[in-house]
Short mmCIF file of C-alpha atoms in Angstrom, two decimals:
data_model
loop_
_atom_site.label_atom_id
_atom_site.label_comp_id
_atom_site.label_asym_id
_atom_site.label_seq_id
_atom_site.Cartn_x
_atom_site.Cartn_y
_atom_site.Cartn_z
CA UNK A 1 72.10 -18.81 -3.32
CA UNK A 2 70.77 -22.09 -1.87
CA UNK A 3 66.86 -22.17 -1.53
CA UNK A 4 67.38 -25.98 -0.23
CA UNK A 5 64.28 -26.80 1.92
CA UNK A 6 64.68 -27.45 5.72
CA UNK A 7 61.28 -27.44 7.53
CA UNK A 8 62.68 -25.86 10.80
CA UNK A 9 59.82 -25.11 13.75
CA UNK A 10 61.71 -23.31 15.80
CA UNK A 11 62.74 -19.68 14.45
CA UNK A 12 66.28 -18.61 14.50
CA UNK A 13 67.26 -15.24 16.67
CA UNK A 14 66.92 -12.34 14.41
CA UNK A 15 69.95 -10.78 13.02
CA UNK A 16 69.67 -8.59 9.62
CA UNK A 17 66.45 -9.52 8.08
CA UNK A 18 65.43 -10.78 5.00
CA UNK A 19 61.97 -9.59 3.37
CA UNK A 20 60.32 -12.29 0.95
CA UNK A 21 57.64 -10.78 -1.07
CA UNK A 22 55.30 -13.74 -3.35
CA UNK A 23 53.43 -12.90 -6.37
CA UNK A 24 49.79 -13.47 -7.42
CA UNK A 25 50.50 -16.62 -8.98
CA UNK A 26 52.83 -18.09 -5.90
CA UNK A 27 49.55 -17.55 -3.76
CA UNK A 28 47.37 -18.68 -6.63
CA UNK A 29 46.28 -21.62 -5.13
CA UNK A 30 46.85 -24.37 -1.86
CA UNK A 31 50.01 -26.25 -3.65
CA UNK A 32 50.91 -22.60 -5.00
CA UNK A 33 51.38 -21.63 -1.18
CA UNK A 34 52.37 -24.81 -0.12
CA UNK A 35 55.64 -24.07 -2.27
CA UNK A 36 56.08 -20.46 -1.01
CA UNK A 37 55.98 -21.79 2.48
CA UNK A 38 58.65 -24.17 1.57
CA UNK A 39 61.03 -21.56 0.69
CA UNK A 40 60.57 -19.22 3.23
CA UNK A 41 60.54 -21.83 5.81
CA UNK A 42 64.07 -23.13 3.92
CA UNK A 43 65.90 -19.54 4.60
CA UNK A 44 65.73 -18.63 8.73
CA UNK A 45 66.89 -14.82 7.67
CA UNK A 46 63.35 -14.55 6.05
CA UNK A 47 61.50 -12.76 8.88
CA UNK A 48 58.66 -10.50 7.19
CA UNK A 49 56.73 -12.40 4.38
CA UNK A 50 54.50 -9.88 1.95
CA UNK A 51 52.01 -11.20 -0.45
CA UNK A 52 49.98 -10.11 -3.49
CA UNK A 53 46.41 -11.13 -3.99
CA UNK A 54 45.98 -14.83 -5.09
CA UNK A 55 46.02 -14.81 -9.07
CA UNK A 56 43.03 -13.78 -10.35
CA UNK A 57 41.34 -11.88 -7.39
CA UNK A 58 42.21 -8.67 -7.67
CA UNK A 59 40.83 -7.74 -11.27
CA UNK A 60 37.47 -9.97 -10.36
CA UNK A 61 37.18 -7.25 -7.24
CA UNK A 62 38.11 -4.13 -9.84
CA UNK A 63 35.65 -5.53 -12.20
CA UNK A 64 33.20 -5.29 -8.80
CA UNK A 65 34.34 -1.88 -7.97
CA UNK A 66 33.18 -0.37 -11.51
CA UNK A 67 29.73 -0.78 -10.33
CA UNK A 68 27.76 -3.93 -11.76
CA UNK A 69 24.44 -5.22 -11.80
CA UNK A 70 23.02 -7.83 -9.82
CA UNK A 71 23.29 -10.97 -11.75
CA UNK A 72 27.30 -9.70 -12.46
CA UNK A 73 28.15 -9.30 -9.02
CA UNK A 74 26.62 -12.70 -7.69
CA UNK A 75 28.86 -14.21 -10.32
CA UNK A 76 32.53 -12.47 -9.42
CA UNK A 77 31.48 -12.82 -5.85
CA UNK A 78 30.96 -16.57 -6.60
CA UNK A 79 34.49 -16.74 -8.61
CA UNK A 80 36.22 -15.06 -5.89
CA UNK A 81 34.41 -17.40 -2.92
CA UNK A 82 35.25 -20.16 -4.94
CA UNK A 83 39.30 -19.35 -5.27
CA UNK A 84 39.67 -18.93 -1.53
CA UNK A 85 37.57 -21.89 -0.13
CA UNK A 86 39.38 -24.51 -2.68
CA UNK A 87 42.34 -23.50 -0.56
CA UNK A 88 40.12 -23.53 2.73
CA UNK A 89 38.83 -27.05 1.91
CA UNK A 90 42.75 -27.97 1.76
CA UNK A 91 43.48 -27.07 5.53
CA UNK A 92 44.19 -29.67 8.44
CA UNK A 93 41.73 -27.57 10.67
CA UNK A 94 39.61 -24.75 8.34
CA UNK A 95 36.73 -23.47 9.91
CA UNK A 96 38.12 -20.44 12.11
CA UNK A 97 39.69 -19.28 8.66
CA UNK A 98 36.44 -20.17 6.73
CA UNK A 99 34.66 -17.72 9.18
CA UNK A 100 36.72 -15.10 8.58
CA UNK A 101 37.20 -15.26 4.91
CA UNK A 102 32.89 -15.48 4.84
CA UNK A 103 33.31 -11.97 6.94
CA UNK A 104 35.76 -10.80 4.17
CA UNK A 105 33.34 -11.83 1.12
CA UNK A 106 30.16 -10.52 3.08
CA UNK A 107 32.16 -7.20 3.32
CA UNK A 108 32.80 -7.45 -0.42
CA UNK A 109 29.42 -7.90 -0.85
CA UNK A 110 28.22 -4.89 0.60
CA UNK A 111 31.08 -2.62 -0.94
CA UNK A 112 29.99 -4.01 -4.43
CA UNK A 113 26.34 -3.54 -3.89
CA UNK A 114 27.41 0.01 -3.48
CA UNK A 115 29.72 0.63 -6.20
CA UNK A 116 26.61 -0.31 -8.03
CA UNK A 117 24.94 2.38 -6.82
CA UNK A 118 28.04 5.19 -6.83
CA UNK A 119 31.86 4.12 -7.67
CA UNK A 120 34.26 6.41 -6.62
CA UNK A 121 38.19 5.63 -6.29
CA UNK A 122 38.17 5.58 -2.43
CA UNK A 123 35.77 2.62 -2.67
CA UNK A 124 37.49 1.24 -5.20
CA UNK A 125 40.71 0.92 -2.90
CA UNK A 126 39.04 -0.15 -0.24
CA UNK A 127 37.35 -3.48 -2.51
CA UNK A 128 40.68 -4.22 -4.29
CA UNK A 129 42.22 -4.65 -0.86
CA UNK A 130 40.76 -7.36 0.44
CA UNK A 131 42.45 -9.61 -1.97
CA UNK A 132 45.70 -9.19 -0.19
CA UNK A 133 43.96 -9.66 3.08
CA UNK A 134 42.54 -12.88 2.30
CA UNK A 135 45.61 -14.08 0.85
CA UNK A 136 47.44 -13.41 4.01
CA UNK A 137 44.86 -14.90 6.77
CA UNK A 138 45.25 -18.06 4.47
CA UNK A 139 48.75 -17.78 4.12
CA UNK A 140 49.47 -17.50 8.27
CA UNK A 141 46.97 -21.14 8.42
CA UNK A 142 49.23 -23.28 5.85
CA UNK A 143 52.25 -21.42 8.33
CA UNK A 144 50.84 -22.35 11.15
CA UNK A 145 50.25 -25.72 9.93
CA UNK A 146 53.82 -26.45 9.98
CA UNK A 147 54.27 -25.62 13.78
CA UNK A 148 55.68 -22.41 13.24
CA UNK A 149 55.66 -19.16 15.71
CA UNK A 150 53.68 -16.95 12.68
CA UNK A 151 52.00 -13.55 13.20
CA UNK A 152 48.92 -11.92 10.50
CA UNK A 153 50.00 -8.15 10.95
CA UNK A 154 47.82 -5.25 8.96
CA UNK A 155 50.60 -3.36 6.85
CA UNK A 156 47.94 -0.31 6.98
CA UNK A 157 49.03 0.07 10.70
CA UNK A 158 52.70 1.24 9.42
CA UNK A 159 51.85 2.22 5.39
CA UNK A 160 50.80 5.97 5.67
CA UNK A 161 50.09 7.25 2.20
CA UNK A 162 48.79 9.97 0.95
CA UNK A 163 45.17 10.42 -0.28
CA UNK A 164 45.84 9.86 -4.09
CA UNK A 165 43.48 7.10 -4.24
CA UNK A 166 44.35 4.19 -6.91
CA UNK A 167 48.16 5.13 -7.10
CA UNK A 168 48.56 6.85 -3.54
CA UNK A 169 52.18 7.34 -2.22
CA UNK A 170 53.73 6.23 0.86
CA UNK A 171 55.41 9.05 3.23
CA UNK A 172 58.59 7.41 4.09
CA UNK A 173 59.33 9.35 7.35
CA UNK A 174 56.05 8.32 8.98
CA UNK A 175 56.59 4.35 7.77
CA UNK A 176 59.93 4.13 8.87
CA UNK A 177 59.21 5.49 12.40
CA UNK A 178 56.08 3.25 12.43
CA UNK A 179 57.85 0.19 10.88
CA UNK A 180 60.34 0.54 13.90
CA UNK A 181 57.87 1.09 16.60
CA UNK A 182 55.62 -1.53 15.70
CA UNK A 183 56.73 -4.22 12.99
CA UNK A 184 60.44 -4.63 13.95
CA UNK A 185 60.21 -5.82 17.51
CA UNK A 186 57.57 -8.62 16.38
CA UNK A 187 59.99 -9.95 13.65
CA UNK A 188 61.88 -10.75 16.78
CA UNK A 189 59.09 -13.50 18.47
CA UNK A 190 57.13 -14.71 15.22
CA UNK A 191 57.85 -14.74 11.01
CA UNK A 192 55.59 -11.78 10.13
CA UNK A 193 53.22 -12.23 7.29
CA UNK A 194 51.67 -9.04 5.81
CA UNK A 195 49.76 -7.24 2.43
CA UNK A 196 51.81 -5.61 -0.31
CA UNK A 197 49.79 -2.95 -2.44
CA UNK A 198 47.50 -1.30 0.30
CA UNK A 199 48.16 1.24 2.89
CA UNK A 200 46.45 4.24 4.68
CA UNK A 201 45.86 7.59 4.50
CA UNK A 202 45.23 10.33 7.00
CA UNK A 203 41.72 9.94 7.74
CA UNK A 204 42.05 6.14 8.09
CA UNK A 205 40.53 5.40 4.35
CA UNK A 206 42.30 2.16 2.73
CA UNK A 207 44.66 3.15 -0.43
CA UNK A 208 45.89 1.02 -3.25
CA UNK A 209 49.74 1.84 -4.34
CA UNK A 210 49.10 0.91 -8.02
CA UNK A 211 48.61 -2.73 -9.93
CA UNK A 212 52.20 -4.44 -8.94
CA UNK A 213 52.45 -2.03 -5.94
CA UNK A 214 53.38 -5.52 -3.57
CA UNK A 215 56.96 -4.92 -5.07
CA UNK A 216 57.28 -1.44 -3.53
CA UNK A 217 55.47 -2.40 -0.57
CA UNK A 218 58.40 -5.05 0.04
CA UNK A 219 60.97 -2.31 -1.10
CA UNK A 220 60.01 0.20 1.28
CA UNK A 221 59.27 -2.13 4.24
CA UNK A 222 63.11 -3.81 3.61
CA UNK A 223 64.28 0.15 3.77
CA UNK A 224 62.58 0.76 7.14
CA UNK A 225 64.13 -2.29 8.34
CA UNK A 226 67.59 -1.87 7.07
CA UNK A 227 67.08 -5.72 5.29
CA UNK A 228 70.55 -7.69 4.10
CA UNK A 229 68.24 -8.52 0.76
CA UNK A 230 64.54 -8.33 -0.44
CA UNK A 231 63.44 -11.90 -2.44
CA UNK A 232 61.04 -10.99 -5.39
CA UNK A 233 59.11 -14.67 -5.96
CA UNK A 234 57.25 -14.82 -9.14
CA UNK A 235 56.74 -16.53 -12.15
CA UNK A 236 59.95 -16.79 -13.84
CA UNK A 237 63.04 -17.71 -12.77
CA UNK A 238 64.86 -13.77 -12.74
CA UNK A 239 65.23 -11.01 -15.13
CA UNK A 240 65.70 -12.16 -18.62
CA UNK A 241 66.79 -9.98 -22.13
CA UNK A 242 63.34 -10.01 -23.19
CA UNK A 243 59.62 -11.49 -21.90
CA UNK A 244 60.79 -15.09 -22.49
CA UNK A 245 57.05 -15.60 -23.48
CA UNK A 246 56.90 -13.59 -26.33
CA UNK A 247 60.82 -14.65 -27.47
CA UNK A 248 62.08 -17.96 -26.32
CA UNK A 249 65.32 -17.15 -27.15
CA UNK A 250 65.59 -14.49 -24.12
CA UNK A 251 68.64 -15.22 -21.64
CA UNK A 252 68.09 -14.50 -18.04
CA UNK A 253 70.74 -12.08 -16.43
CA UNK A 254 72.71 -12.93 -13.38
CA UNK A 255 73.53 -10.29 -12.21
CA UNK A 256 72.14 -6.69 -13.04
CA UNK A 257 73.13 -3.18 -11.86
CA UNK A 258 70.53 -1.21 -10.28
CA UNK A 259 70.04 1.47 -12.74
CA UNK A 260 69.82 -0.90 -15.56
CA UNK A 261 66.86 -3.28 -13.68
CA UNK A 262 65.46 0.47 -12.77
CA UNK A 263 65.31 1.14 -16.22
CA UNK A 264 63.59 -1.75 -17.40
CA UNK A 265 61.19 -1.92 -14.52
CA UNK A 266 60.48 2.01 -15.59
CA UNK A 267 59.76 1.05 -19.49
CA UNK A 268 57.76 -1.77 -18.84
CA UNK A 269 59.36 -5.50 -17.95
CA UNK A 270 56.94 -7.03 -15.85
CA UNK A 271 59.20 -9.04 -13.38
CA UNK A 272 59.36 -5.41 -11.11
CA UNK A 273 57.51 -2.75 -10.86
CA UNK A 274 58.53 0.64 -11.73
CA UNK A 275 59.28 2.47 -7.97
CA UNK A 276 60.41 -1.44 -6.48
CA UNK A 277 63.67 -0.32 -6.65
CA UNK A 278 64.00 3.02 -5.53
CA UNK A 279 63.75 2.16 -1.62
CA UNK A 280 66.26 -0.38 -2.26
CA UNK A 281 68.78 1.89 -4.08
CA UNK A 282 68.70 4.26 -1.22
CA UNK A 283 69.70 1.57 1.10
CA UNK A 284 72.02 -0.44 -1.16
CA UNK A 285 69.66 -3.33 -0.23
CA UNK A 286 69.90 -6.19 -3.34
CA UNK A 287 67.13 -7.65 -4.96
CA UNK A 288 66.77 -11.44 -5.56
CA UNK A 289 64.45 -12.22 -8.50
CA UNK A 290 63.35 -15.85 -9.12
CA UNK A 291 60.58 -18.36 -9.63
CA UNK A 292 58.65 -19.72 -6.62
CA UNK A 293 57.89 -23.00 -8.96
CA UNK A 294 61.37 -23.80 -9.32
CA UNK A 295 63.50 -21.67 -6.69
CA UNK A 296 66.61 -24.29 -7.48
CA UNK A 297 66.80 -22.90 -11.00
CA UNK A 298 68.33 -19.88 -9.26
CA UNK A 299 67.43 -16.34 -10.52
CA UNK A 300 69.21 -12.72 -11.02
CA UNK A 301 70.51 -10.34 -8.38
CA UNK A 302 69.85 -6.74 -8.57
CA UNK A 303 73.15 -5.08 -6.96
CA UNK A 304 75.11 -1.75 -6.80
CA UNK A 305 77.66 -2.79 -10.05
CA UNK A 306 78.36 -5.53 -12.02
CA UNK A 307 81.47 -6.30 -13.93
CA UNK A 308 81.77 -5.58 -17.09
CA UNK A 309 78.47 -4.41 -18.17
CA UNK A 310 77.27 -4.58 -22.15
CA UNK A 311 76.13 -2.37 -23.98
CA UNK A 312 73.15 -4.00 -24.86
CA UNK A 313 71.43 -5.44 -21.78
CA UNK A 314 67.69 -6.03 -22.82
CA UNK A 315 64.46 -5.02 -24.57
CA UNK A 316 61.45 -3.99 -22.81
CA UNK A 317 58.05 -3.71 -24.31
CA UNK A 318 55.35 -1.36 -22.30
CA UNK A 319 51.89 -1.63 -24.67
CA UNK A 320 48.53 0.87 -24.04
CA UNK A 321 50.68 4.14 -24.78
CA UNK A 322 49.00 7.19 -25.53
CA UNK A 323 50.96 10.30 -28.01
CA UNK A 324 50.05 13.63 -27.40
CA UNK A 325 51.16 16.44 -30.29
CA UNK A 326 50.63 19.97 -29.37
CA UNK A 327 51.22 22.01 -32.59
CA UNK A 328 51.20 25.72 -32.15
CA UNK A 329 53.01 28.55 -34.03
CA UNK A 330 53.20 31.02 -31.24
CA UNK A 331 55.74 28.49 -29.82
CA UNK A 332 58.22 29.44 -32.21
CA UNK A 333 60.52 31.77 -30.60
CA UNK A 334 58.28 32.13 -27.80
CA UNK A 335 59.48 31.81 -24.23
CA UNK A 336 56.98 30.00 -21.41
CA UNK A 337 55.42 27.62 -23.64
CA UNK A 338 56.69 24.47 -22.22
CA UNK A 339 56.07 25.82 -18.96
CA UNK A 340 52.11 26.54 -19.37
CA UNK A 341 51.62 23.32 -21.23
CA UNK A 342 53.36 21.61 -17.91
CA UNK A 343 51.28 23.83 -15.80
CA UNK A 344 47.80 22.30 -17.07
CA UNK A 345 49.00 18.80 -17.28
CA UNK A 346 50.41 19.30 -13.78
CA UNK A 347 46.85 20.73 -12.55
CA UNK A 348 44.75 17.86 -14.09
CA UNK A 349 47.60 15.01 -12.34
CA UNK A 350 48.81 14.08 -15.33
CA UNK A 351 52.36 12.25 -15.68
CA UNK A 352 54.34 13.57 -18.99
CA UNK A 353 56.51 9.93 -19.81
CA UNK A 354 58.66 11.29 -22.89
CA UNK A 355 58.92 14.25 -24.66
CA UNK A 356 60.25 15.37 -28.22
CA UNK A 357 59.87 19.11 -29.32
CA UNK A 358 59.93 20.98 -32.68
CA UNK A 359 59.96 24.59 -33.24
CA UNK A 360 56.06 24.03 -33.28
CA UNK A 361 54.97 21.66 -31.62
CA UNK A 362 55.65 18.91 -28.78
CA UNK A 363 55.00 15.09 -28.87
CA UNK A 364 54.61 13.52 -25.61
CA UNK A 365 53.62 10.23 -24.43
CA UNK A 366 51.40 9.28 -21.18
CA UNK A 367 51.45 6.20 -19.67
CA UNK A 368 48.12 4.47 -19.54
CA UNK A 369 49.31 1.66 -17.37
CA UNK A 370 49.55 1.32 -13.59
CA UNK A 371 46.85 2.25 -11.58
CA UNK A 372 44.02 0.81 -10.25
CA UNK A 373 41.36 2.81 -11.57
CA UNK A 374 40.51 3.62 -15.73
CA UNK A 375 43.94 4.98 -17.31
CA UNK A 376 40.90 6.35 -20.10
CA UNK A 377 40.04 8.51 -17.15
CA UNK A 378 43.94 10.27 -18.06
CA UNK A 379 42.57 12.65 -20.89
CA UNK A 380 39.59 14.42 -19.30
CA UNK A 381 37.50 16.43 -21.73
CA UNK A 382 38.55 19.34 -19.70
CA UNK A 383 41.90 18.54 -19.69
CA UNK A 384 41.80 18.42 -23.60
CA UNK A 385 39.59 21.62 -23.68
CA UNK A 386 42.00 23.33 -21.66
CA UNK A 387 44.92 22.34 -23.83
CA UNK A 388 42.50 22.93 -26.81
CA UNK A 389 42.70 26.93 -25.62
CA UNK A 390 46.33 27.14 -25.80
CA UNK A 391 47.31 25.11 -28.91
CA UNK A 392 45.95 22.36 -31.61
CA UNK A 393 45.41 18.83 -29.95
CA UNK A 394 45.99 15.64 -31.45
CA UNK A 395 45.27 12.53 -29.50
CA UNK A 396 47.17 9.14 -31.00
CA UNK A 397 46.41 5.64 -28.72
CA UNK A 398 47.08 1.96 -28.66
CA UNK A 399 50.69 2.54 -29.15
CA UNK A 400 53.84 0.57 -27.49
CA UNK A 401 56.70 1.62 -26.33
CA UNK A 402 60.19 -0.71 -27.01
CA UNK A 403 62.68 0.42 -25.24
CA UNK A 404 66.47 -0.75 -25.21
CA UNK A 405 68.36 -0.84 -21.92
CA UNK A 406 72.16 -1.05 -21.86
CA UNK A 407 75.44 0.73 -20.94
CA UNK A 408 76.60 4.06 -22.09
CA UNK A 409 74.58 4.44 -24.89
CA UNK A 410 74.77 7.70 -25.44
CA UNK A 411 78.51 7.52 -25.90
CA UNK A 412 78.37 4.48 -28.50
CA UNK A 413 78.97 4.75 -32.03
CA UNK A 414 76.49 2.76 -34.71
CA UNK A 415 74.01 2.42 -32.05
CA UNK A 416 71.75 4.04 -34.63
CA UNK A 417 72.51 1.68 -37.39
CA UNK A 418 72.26 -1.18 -35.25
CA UNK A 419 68.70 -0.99 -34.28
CA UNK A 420 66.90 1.05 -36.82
CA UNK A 421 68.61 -0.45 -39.13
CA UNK A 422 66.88 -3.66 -38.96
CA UNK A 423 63.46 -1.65 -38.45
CA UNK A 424 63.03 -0.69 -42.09
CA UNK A 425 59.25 -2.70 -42.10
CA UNK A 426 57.60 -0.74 -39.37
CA UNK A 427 56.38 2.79 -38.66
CA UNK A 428 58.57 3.88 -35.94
CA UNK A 429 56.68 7.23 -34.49
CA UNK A 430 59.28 8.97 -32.34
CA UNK A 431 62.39 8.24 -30.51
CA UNK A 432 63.99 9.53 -27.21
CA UNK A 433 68.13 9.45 -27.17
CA UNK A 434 70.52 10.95 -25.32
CA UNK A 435 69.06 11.77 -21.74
CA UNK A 436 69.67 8.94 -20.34
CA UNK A 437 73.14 6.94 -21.39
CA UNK A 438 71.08 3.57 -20.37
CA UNK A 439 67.71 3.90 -22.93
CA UNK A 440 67.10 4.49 -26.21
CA UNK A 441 63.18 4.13 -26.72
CA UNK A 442 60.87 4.82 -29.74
CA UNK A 443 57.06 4.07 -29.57
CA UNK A 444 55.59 1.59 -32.60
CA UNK A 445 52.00 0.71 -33.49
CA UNK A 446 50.71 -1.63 -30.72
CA UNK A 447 49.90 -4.19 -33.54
CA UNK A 448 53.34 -4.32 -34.78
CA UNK A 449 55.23 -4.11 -31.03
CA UNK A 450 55.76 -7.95 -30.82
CA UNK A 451 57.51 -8.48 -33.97
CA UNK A 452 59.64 -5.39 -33.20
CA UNK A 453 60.50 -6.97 -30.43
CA UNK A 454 61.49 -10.66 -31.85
CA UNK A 455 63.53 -8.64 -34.68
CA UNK A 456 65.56 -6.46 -32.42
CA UNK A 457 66.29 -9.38 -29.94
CA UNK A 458 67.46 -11.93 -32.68
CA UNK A 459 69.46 -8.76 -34.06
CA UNK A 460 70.94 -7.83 -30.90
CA UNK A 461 71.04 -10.45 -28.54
CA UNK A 462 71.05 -13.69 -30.33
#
């Protein structure tokens, strides 16, 4: 894949396109942006361009939307004003954008000086959004600056979620009809820059999709639109066998099936997030992952099969885990159990990650990562009382979970040996096999996740 760049002005006709989406830190600053131009601007298939919040922004605006006191919220107001005006300050002719980001900040303003007052997760949402709108107002400018047809469109107009504010979820019949109607037929005249993460509900209130939402945003846009590809821009140049920050030794991958890249997105590597790939699966559309610092280092591509798959793909490390044991006698032998225990978790919204069961009692994790607003906010005291009526509670936290993706798992021989074997220092405090032939996860001690991690990878993959 050649990522070559060739400053065209003029855009090509449209035939099947491609959607780019660019990560915090490929907005993060003017040269930042001045690079992620380069590349889109190098590939005339790229027609719709989706962007996160420049690095940074979004958790000063979360930290605003928890409600702050005066002297606080001058200073993350300050910190965000002075992100976006170093790029301003950059720009051949600035002020129409520097009026419009002042509106944005002004706007801020007055949704933080309420938060103070009340938070809630609506206004919550409707703060953390404006970090993608910025980003994309500044984003059309350094476009524009290159004498390029290039449209600012509102993904709200076509991103109908519903009201499940923090980690709301798109309704996929309504977007695609809306994507059609109105996004398609302006990919033909201009390139098409727009926000990943936010979206709309019924009444018109901004939503949030969840922290790394810009992924599914692309995902489900590239669906609508019937894309050849989607182009994930980040940090690091593709998918690797580990975080390559925590062991240098990690190889990047090629090429990667879908399921497995699902899988590791699901249990925590941080290149994708978790749903990114579900749009794309149902389309067959592949996903290009790779670095918008270096794009000629290449990257990996996410597609229907690959040849010869291992056994042993990659480690994935998700930290902030919670375990939940339920011990109760009157399970044993009992029938409907399960069932009411699913029934209250379902009722309070809660999201049961894995499960292990005993003739007594049930372990389950709950993922504390993701959304927008507090994860603490997961295990409500009347959640806990109402479990409290039905069986004995015990509440375990700052656990991580390490899970190992590969290839028919299930079916192995040794696989047992092979990574517990090496384990024997640390407290491993439960372990899910068998349901799926491409996981095998246990959870650890959050203190002692890295170096389970650096064991199992020089065991396993080095």
């Amino acid at each position: 894949m050649n990522y070559a760049v060739s400053r065209n002005a003029n855009l090509m006709p449209l035939g099947t396109p491609v959607v780019a989406k660019f990560g915090g830190t490929s907005v993060a600053d003017f040269d930042a942006m001045n690079r992620s131009a380069d590349i889109v601007l190098s590939n005339s298939d790229v027609r719709l361009v989706v962007l996160s919040a420049s690095a940074g922004i979004t958790n000063l605006l979360v930290e605003l939307a928890e409600g702050q006191d005066a002297e606080r919220r001058v200073y993350l107001l300050d910190e965000i004003r002075r992100i976006q005006t170093a790029i301003i300050d950059r720009l051949n002719k600035p002020d129409v954008i520097r009026d419009e980001i002042d509106r944005m900040l002004e706007n801020i303003g007055m949704l933080s000086d309420a938060a103070s007052l009340a938070t809630s997760t609506a206004l919550t949402d409707e703060l953390v959004s404006h970090g993608e709108l910025m980003s994309t107002l500044l984003f059309v400018e350094i476009i524009r600056q290159r004498n390029v047809p290039v449209e600012w469109f509102d993904v709200r107009k076509v991103m109908r979620t519903n009201d499940r504010f923090g980690r709301a979820e798109p309704d996929t019949d309504l977007l695609s009809e809306q994507v059609i109607q109105q996004l398609q037929p302006r990919l033909q005249e201009a390139l098409v820059i727009t926000q990943g993460f936010i979206g709309c509900e019924g009444k018109g209130r901004t939503t949030t999709l969840g922290r790394g939402g810009s992924d599914y945003t692309a995902a489900l846009l590239a669906e609508a639109l019937s894309a050849a590809r989607v182009d994930i821009w980040t940090d690091v140049p593709g998918i690797y066998t580990t975080d390559p920050r925590l062991v240098p030794g990690a190889k990047r991958i090629d090429r990667i099936a879908f399921e497995e890249a699902a899988e590791m997105a699901t249990f925590g590597a941080k290149v994708l997030h978790p749903a990114t790939l579900l749009p794309a699966v149902r389309r067959g559309i592949p996903v290009f992952v790779g670095s918008s610092k270096d794009p000629s280092a290449g990257g990996t591509l996410v597609c229907s099969t690959t040849d010869n798959p291992p056994l042993f793909r990659a480690l994935a490390l998700r930290r902030k885990q919670t375990l939940v044991t339920l011990h109760s006698l009157s399970m044993l032998h009992s029938r409907g159990f399960l069932a009411e225990v699913f029934g209250i978790l379902a009722r309070h919204n809660i999201s049961v990650d894995l499960i292990t069961t005993s003739e007594v009692s049930i372990a389950l994790t709950l993922d504390t990562t993701g959304s927008t607003s507090s994860s603490d906010s997961l295990l409500t005291t009347s959640l806990l009382t109402e479990l409290s009526s039905l069986c004995r509670v015990e509440v375990e936290e700052n656990l991580a979970l390490i899970a190992l993706i590969g290839n028919k798992l299930s079916q192995a021989c040794g696989v047992g040996k092979e990574v517990f074997g090496v384990l024997d220092p640390f407290n491993i405090r439960m372990i899910c096999y068998g349901a799926s032939s491409y996981n095998l996860c246990f959870l650890v001690p959050g203190s002692d996740a890295d170096q389970v991690i650096k064991t199992l990878h020089r065991n396993l993959f080095e």
